[in-house]
Tab-separated table of N, CA and C in Angstrom:
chain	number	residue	atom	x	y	z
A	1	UNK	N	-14.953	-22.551	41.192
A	1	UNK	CA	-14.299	-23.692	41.805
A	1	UNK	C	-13.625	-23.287	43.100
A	2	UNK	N	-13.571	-23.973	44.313
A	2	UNK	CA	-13.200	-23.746	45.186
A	2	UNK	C	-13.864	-23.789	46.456
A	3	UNK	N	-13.698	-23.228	47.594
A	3	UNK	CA	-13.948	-23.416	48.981
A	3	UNK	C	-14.452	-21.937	48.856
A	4	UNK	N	-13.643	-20.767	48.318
A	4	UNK	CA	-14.036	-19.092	48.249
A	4	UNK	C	-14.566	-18.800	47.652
A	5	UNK	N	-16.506	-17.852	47.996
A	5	UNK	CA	-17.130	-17.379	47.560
A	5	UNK	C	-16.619	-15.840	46.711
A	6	UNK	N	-16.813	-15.556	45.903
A	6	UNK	CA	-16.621	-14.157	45.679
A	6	UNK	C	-17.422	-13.648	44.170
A	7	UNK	N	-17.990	-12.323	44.328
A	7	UNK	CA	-18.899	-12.024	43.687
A	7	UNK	C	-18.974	-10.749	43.412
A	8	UNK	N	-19.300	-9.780	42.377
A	8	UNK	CA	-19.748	-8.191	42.371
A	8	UNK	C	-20.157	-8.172	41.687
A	9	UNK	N	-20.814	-6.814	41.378
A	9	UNK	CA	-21.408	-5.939	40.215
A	9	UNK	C	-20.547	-6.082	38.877
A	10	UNK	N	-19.202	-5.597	39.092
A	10	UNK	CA	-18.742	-5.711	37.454
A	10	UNK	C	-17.265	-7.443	37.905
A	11	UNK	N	-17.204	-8.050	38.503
A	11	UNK	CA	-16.569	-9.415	38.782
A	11	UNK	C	-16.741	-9.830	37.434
A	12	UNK	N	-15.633	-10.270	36.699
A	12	UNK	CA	-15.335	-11.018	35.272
A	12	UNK	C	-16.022	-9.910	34.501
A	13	UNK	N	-16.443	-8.669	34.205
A	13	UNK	CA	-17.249	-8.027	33.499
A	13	UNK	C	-16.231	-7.637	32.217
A	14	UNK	N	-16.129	-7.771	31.100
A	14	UNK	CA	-15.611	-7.478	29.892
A	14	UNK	C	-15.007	-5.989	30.284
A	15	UNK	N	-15.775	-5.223	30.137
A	15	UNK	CA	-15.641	-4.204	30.008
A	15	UNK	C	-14.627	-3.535	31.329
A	16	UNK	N	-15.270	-3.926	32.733
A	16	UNK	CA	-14.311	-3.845	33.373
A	16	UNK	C	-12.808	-3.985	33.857
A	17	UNK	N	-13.012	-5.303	33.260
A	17	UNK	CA	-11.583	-5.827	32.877
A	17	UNK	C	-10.680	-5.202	31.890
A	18	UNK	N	-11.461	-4.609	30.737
A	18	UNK	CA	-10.487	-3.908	29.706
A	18	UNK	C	-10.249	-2.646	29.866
A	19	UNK	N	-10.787	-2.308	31.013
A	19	UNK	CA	-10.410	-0.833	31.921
A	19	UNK	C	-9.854	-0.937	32.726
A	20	UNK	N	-9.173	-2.210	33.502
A	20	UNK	CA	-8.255	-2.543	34.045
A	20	UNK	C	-7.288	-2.561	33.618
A	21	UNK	N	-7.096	-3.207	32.915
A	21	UNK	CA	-5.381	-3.376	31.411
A	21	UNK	C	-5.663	-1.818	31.077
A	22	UNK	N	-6.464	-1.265	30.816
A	22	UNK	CA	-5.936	-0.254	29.768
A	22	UNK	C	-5.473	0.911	31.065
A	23	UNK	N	-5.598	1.073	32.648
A	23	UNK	CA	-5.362	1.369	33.594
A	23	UNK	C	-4.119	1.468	34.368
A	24	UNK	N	-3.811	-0.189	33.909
A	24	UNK	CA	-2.191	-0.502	34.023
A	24	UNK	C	-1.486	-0.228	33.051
A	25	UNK	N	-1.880	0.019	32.064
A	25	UNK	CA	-0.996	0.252	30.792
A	25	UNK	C	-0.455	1.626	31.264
A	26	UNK	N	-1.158	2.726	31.621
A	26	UNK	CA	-1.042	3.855	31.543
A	26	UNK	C	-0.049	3.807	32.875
A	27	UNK	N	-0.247	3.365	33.447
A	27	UNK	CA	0.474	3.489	35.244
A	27	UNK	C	2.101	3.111	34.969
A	28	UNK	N	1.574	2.364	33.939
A	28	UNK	CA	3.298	1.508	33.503
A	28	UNK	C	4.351	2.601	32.850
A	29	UNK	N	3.461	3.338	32.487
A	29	UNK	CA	4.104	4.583	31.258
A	29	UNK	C	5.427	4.968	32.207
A	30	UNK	N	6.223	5.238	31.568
A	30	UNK	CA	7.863	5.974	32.397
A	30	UNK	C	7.695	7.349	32.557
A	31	UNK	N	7.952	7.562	33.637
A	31	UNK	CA	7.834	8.774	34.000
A	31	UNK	C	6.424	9.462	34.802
A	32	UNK	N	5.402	8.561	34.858
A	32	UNK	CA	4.072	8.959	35.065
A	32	UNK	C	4.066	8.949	36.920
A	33	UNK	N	4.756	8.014	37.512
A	33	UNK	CA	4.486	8.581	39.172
A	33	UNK	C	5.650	9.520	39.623
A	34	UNK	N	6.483	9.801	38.841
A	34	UNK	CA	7.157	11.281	39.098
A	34	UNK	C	6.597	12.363	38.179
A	35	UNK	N	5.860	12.671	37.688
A	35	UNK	CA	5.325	13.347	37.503
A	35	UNK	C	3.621	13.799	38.406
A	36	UNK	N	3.111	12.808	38.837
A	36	UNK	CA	2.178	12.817	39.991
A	36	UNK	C	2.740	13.252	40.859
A	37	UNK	N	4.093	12.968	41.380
A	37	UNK	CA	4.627	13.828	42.206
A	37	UNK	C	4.828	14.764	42.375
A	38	UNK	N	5.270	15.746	41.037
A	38	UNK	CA	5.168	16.842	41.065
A	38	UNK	C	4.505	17.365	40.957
A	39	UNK	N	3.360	17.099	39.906
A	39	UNK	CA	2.013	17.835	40.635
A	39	UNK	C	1.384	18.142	42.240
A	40	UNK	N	1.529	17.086	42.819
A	40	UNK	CA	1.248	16.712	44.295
A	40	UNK	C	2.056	17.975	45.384
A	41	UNK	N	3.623	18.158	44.950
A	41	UNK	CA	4.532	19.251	45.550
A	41	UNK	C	3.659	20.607	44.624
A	42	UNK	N	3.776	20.591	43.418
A	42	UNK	CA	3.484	21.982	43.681
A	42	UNK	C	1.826	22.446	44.391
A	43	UNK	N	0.815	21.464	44.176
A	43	UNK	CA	0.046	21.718	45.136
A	43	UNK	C	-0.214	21.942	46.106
A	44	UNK	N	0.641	20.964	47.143
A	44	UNK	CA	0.362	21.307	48.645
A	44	UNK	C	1.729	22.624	48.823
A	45	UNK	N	2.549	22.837	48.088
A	45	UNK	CA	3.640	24.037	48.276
A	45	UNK	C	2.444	25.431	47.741
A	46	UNK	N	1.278	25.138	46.820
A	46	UNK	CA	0.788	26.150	46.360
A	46	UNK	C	-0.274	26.597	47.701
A	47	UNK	N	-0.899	25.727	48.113
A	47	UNK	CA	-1.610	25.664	49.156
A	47	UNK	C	-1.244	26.554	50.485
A	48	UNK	N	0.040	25.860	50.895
A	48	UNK	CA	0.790	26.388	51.887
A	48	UNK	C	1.147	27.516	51.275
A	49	UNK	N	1.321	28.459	50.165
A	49	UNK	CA	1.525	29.946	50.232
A	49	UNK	C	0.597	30.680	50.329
A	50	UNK	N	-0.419	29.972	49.919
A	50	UNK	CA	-2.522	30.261	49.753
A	50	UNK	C	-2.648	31.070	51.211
A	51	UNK	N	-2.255	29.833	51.869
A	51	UNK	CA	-2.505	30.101	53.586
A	51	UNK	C	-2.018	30.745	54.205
A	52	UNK	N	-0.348	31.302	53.920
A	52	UNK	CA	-0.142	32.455	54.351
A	52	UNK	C	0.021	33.479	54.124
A	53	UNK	N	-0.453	33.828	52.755
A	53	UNK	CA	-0.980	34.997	52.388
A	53	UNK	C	-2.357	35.136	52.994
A	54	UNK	N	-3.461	34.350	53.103
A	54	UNK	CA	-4.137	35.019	54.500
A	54	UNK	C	-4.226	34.849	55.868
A	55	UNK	N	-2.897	34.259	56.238
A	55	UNK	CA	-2.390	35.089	57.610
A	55	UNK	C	-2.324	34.148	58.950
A	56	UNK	N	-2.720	32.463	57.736
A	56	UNK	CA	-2.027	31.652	58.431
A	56	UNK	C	-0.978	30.771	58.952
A	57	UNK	N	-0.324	30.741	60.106
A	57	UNK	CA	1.277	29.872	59.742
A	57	UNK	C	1.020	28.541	59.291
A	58	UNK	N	2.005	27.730	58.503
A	58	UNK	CA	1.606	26.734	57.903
A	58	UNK	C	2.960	25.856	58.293
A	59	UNK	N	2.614	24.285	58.493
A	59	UNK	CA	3.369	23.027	58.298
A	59	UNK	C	3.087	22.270	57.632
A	60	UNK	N	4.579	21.877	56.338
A	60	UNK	CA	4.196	21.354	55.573
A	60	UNK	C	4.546	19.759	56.278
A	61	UNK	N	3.974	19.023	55.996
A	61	UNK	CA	4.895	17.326	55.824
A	61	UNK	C	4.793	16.597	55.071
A	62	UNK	N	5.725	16.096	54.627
A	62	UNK	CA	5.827	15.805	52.989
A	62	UNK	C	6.374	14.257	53.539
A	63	UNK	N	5.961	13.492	53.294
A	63	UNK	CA	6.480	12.024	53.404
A	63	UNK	C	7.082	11.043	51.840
A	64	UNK	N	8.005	10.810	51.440
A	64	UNK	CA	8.313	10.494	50.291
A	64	UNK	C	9.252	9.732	49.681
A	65	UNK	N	9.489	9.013	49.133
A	65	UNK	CA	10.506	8.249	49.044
A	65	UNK	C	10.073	6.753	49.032
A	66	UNK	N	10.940	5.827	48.864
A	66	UNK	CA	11.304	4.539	49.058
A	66	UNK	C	11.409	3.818	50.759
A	67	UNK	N	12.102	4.892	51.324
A	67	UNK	CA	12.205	4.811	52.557
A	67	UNK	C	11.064	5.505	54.013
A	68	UNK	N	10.032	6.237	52.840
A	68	UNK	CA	9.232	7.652	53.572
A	68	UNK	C	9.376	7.881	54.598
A	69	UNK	N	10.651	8.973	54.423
A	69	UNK	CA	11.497	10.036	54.931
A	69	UNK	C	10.426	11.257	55.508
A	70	UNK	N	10.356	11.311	55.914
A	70	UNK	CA	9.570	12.779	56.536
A	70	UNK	C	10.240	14.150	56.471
A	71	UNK	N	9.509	15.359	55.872
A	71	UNK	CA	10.493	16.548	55.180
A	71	UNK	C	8.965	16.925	56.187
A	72	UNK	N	9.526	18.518	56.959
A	72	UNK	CA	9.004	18.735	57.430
A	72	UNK	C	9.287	20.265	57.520
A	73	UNK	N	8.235	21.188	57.228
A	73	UNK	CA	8.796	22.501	56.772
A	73	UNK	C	8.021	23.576	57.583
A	74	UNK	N	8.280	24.595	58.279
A	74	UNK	CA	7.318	25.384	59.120
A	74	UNK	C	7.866	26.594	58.114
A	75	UNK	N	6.694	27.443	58.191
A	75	UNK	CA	6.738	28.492	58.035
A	75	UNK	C	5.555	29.547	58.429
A	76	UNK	N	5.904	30.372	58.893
A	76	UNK	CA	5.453	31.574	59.814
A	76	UNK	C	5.026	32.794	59.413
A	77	UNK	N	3.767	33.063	58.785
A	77	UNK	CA	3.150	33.678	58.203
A	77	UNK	C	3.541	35.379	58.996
A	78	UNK	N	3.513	36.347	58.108
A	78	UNK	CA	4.294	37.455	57.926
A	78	UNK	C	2.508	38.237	59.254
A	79	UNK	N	1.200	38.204	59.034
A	79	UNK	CA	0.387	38.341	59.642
A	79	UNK	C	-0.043	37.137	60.571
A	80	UNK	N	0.901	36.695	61.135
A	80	UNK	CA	0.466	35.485	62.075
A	80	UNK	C	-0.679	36.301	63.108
A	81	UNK	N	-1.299	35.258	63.659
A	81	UNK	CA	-2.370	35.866	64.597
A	81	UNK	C	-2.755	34.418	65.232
A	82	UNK	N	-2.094	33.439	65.503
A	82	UNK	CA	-1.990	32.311	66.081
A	82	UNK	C	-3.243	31.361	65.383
A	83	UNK	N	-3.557	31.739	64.160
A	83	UNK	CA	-4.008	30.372	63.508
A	83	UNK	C	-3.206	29.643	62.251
A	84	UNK	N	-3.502	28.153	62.754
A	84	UNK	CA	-1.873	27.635	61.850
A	84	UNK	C	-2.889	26.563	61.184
A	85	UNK	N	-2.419	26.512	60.304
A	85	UNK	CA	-2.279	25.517	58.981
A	85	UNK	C	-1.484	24.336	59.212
A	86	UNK	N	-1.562	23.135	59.280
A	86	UNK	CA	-0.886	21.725	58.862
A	86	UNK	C	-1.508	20.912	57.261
A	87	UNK	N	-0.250	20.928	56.694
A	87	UNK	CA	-0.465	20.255	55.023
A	87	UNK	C	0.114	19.100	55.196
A	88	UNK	N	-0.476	17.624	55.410
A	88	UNK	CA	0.666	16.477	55.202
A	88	UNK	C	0.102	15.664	53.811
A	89	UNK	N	1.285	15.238	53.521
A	89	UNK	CA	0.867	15.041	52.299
A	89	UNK	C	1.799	13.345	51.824
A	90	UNK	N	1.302	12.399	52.074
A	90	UNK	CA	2.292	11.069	51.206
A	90	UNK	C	1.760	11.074	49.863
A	91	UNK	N	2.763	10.734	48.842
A	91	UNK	CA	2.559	10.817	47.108
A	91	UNK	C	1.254	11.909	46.952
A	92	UNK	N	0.504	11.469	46.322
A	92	UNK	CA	-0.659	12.403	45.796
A	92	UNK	C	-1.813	12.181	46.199
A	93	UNK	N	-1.579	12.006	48.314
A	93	UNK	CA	-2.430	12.231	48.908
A	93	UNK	C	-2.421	13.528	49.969
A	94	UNK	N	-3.058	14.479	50.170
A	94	UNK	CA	-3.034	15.461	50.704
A	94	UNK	C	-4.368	15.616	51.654
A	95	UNK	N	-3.475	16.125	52.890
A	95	UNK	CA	-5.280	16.633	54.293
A	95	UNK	C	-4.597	18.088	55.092
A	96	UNK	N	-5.705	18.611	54.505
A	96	UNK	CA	-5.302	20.120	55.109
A	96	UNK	C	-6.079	19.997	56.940
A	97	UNK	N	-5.386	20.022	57.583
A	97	UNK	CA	-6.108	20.571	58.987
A	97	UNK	C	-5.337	21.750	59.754
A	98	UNK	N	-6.831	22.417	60.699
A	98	UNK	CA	-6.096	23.459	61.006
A	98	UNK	C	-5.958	23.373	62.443
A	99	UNK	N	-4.589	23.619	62.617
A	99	UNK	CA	-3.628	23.115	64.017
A	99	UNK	C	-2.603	23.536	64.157
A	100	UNK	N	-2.205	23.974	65.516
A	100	UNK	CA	-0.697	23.978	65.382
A	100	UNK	C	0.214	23.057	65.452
A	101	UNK	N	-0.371	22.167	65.440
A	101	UNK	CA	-0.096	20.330	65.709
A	101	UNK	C	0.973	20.085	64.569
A	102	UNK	N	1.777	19.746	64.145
A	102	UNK	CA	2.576	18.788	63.262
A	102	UNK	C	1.252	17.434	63.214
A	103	UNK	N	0.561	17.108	62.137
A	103	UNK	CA	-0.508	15.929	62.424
A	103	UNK	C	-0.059	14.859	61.762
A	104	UNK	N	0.683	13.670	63.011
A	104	UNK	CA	1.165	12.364	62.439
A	104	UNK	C	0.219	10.983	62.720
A	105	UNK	N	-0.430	11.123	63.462
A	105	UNK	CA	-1.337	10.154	63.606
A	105	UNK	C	-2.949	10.922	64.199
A	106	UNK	N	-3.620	9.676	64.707
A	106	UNK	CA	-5.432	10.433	64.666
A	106	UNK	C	-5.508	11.060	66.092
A	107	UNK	N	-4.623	10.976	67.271
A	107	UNK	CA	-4.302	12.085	68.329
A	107	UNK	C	-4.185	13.064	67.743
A	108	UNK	N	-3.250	13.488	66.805
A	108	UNK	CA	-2.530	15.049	66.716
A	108	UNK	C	-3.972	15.638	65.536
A	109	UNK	N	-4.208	14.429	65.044
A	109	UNK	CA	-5.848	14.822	63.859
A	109	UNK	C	-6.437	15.523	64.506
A	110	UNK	N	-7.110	14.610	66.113
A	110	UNK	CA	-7.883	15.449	66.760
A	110	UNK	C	-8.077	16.340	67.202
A	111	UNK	N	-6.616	17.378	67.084
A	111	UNK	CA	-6.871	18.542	67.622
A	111	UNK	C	-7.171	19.501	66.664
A	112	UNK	N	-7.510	19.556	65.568
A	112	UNK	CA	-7.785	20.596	64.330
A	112	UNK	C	-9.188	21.175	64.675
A	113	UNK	N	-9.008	22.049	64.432
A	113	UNK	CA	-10.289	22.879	64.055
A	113	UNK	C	-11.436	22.703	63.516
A	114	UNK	N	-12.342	21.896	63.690
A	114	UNK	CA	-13.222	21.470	62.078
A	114	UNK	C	-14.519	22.674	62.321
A	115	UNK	N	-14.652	23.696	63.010
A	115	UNK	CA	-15.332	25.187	62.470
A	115	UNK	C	-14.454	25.086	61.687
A	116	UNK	N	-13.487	25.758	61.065
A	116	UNK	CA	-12.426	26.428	60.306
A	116	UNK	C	-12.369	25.255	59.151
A	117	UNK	N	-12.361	24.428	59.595
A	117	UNK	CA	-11.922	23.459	58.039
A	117	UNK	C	-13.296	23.449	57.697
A	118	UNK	N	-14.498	23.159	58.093
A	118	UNK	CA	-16.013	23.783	57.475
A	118	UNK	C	-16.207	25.100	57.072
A	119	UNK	N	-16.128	26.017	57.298
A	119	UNK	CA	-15.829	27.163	56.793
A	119	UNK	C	-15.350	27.229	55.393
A	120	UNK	N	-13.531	26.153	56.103
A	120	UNK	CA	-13.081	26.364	54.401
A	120	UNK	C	-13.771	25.154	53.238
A	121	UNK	N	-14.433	24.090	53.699
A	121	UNK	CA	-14.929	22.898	53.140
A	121	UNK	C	-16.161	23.807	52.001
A	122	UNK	N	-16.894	24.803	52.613
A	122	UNK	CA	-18.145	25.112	52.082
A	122	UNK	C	-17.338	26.375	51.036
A	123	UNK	N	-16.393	27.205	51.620
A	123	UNK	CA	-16.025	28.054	50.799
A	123	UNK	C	-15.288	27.528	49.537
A	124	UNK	N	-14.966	26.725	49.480
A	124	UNK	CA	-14.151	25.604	48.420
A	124	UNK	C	-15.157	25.471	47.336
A	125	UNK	N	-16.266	25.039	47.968
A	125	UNK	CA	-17.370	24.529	47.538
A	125	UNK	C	-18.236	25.276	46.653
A	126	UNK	N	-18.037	26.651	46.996
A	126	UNK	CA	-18.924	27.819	46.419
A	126	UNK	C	-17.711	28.090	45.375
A	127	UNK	N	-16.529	27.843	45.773
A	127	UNK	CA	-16.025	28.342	43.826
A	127	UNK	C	-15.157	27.167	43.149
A	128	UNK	N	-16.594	26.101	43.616
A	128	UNK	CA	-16.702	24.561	42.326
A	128	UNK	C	-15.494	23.444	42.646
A	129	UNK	N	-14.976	23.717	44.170
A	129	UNK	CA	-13.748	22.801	43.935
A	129	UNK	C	-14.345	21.764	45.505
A	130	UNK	N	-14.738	20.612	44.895
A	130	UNK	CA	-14.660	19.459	46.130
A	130	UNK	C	-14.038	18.876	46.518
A	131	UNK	N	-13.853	19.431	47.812
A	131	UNK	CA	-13.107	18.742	48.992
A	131	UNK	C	-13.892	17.493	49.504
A	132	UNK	N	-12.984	16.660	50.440
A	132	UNK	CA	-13.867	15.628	51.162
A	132	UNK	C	-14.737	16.544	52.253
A	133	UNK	N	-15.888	16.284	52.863
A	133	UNK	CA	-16.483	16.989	53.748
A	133	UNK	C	-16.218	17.031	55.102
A	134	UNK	N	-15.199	15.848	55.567
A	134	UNK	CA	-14.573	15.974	56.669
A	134	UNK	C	-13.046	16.051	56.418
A	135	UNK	N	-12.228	17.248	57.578
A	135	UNK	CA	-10.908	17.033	57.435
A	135	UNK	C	-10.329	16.019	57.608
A	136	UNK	N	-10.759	14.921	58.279
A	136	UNK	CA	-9.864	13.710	58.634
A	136	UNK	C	-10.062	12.750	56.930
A	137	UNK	N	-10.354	12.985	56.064
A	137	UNK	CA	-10.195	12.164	54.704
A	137	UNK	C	-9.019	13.141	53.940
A	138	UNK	N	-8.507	12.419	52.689
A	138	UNK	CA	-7.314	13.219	51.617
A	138	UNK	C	-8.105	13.166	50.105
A	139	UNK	N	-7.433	14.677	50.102
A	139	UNK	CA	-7.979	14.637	48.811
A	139	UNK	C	-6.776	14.255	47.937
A	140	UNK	N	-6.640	14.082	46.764
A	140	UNK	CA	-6.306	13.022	45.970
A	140	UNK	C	-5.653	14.199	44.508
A	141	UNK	N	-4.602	14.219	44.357
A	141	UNK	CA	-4.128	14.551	42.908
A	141	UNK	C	-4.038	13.456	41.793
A	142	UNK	N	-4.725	13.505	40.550
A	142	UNK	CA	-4.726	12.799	39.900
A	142	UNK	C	-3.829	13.343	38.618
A	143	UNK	N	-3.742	12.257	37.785
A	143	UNK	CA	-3.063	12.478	36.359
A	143	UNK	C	-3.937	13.277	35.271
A	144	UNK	N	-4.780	13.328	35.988
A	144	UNK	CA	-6.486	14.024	34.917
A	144	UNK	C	-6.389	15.478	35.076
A	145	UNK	N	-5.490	15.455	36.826
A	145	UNK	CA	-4.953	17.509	36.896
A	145	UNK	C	-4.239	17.945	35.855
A	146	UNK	N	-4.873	19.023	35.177
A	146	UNK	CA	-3.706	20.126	34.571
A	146	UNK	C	-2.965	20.908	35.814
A	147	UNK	N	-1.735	21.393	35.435
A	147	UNK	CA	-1.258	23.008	35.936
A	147	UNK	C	-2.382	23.856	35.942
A	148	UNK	N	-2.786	23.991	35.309
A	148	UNK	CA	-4.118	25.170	35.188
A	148	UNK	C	-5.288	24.780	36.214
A	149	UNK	N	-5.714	23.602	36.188
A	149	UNK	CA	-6.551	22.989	37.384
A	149	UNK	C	-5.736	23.302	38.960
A	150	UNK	N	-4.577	23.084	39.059
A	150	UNK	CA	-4.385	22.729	39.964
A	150	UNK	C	-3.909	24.569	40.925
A	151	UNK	N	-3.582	25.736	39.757
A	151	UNK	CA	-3.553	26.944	39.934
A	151	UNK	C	-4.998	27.733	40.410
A	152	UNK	N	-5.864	26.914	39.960
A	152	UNK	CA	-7.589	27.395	39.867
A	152	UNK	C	-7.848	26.883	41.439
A	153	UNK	N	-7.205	25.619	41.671
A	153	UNK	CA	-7.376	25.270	43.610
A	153	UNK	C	-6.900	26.010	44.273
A	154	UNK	N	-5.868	26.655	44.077
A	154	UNK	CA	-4.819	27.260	44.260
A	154	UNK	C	-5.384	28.767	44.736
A	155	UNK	N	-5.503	29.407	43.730
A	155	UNK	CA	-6.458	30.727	44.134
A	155	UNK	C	-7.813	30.713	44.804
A	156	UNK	N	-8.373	29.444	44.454
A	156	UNK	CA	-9.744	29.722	45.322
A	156	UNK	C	-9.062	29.154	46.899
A	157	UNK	N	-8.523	28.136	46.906
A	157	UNK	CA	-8.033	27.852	48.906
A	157	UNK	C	-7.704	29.218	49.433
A	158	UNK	N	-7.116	30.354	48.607
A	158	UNK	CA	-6.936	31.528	49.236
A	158	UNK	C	-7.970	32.188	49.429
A	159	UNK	N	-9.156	32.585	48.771
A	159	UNK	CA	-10.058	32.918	49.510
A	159	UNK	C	-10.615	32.044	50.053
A	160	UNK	N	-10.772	30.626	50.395
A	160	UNK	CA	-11.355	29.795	50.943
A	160	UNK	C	-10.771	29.976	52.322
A	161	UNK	N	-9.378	30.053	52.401
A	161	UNK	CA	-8.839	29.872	53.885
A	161	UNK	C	-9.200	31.471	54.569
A	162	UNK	N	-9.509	32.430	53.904
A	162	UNK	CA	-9.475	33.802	54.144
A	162	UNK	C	-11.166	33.466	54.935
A	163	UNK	N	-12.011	32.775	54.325
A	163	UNK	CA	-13.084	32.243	55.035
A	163	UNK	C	-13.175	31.353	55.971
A	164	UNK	N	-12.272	31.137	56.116
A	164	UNK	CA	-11.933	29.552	57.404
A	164	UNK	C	-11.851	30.932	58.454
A	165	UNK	N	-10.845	31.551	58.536
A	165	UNK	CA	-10.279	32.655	59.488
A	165	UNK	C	-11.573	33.346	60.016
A	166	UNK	N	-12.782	33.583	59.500
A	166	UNK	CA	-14.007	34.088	60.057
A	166	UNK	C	-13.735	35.511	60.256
């Protein structure tokens, strides 16, 4: 009924629908997007130590809150050799590019490296962990991460970024 067409693959589909409710049910749970959160911090904080243990400086930016506040953290890898790391990250979305850029919009994007983030895209890749294939997309922490999953990204980005460095 109406003036608006609208149509899909699963539109009114039973099944879809009861994977919807049972979707929100779970989202509703107390405690479940602070806890995505913390998964999300210790990732991109695990990341950013990944990177400078091989010898790149890293910026974190962490956007968060009610108000999204911008936390913004440099740190200066002990073997610097002028390749830098940027981690920004809102809730439990995360984009690694490599820059010395602070990257707040698709200017400061453009200046990253994408040899180096291919490098690390394929080295990721060889020990089973998919990234998006371009740096300008986020990869995504879900509620489906363990600690143990998210330690296993964790050690391979370190040799992954040790392969970005060439």
């Amino acid at each position: 009924n109406g003036p608006v067409y609208q149509s899909g693959t699963l539109s009114g589909n039973p099944l879809a629908m009861a994977a919807g409710i049972a979707t929100l049910e779970v989202l509703k749970q107390p405690g479940f997007y602070e806890e995505l959160e913390k998964k999300s911090v210790y990732l991109s904080q695990g990341l950013a130590e990944a990177a400078i243990r091989s010898g790149f400086s890293t910026q974190i930016i962490e956007i968060s809150g009610s108000d999204n506040q911008s936390n913004i953290k440099r740190i200066n890898s002990p073997k610097d050799n002028g390749d830098s790391v940027c981690l920004t990250r809102i809730g439990s979305m995360l984009c690694t590019f490599f820059t010395h850029r602070l990257v707040t919009d698709y200017q400061s994007a453009s200046t990253a490296n994408t040899d180096q983030y291919s490098r690390y895209f394929w080295a990721m890749l060889q020990e089973g962990v998919y990234l998006a294939p371009a740096q300008f997309e986020a990869s995504f922490v879900s509620s489906a991460h363990t600690y143990d999953d998210l330690d296993r990204i964790i050690e391979a980005s370190e040799r992954a970024f040790a392969s970005a460095r060439g």
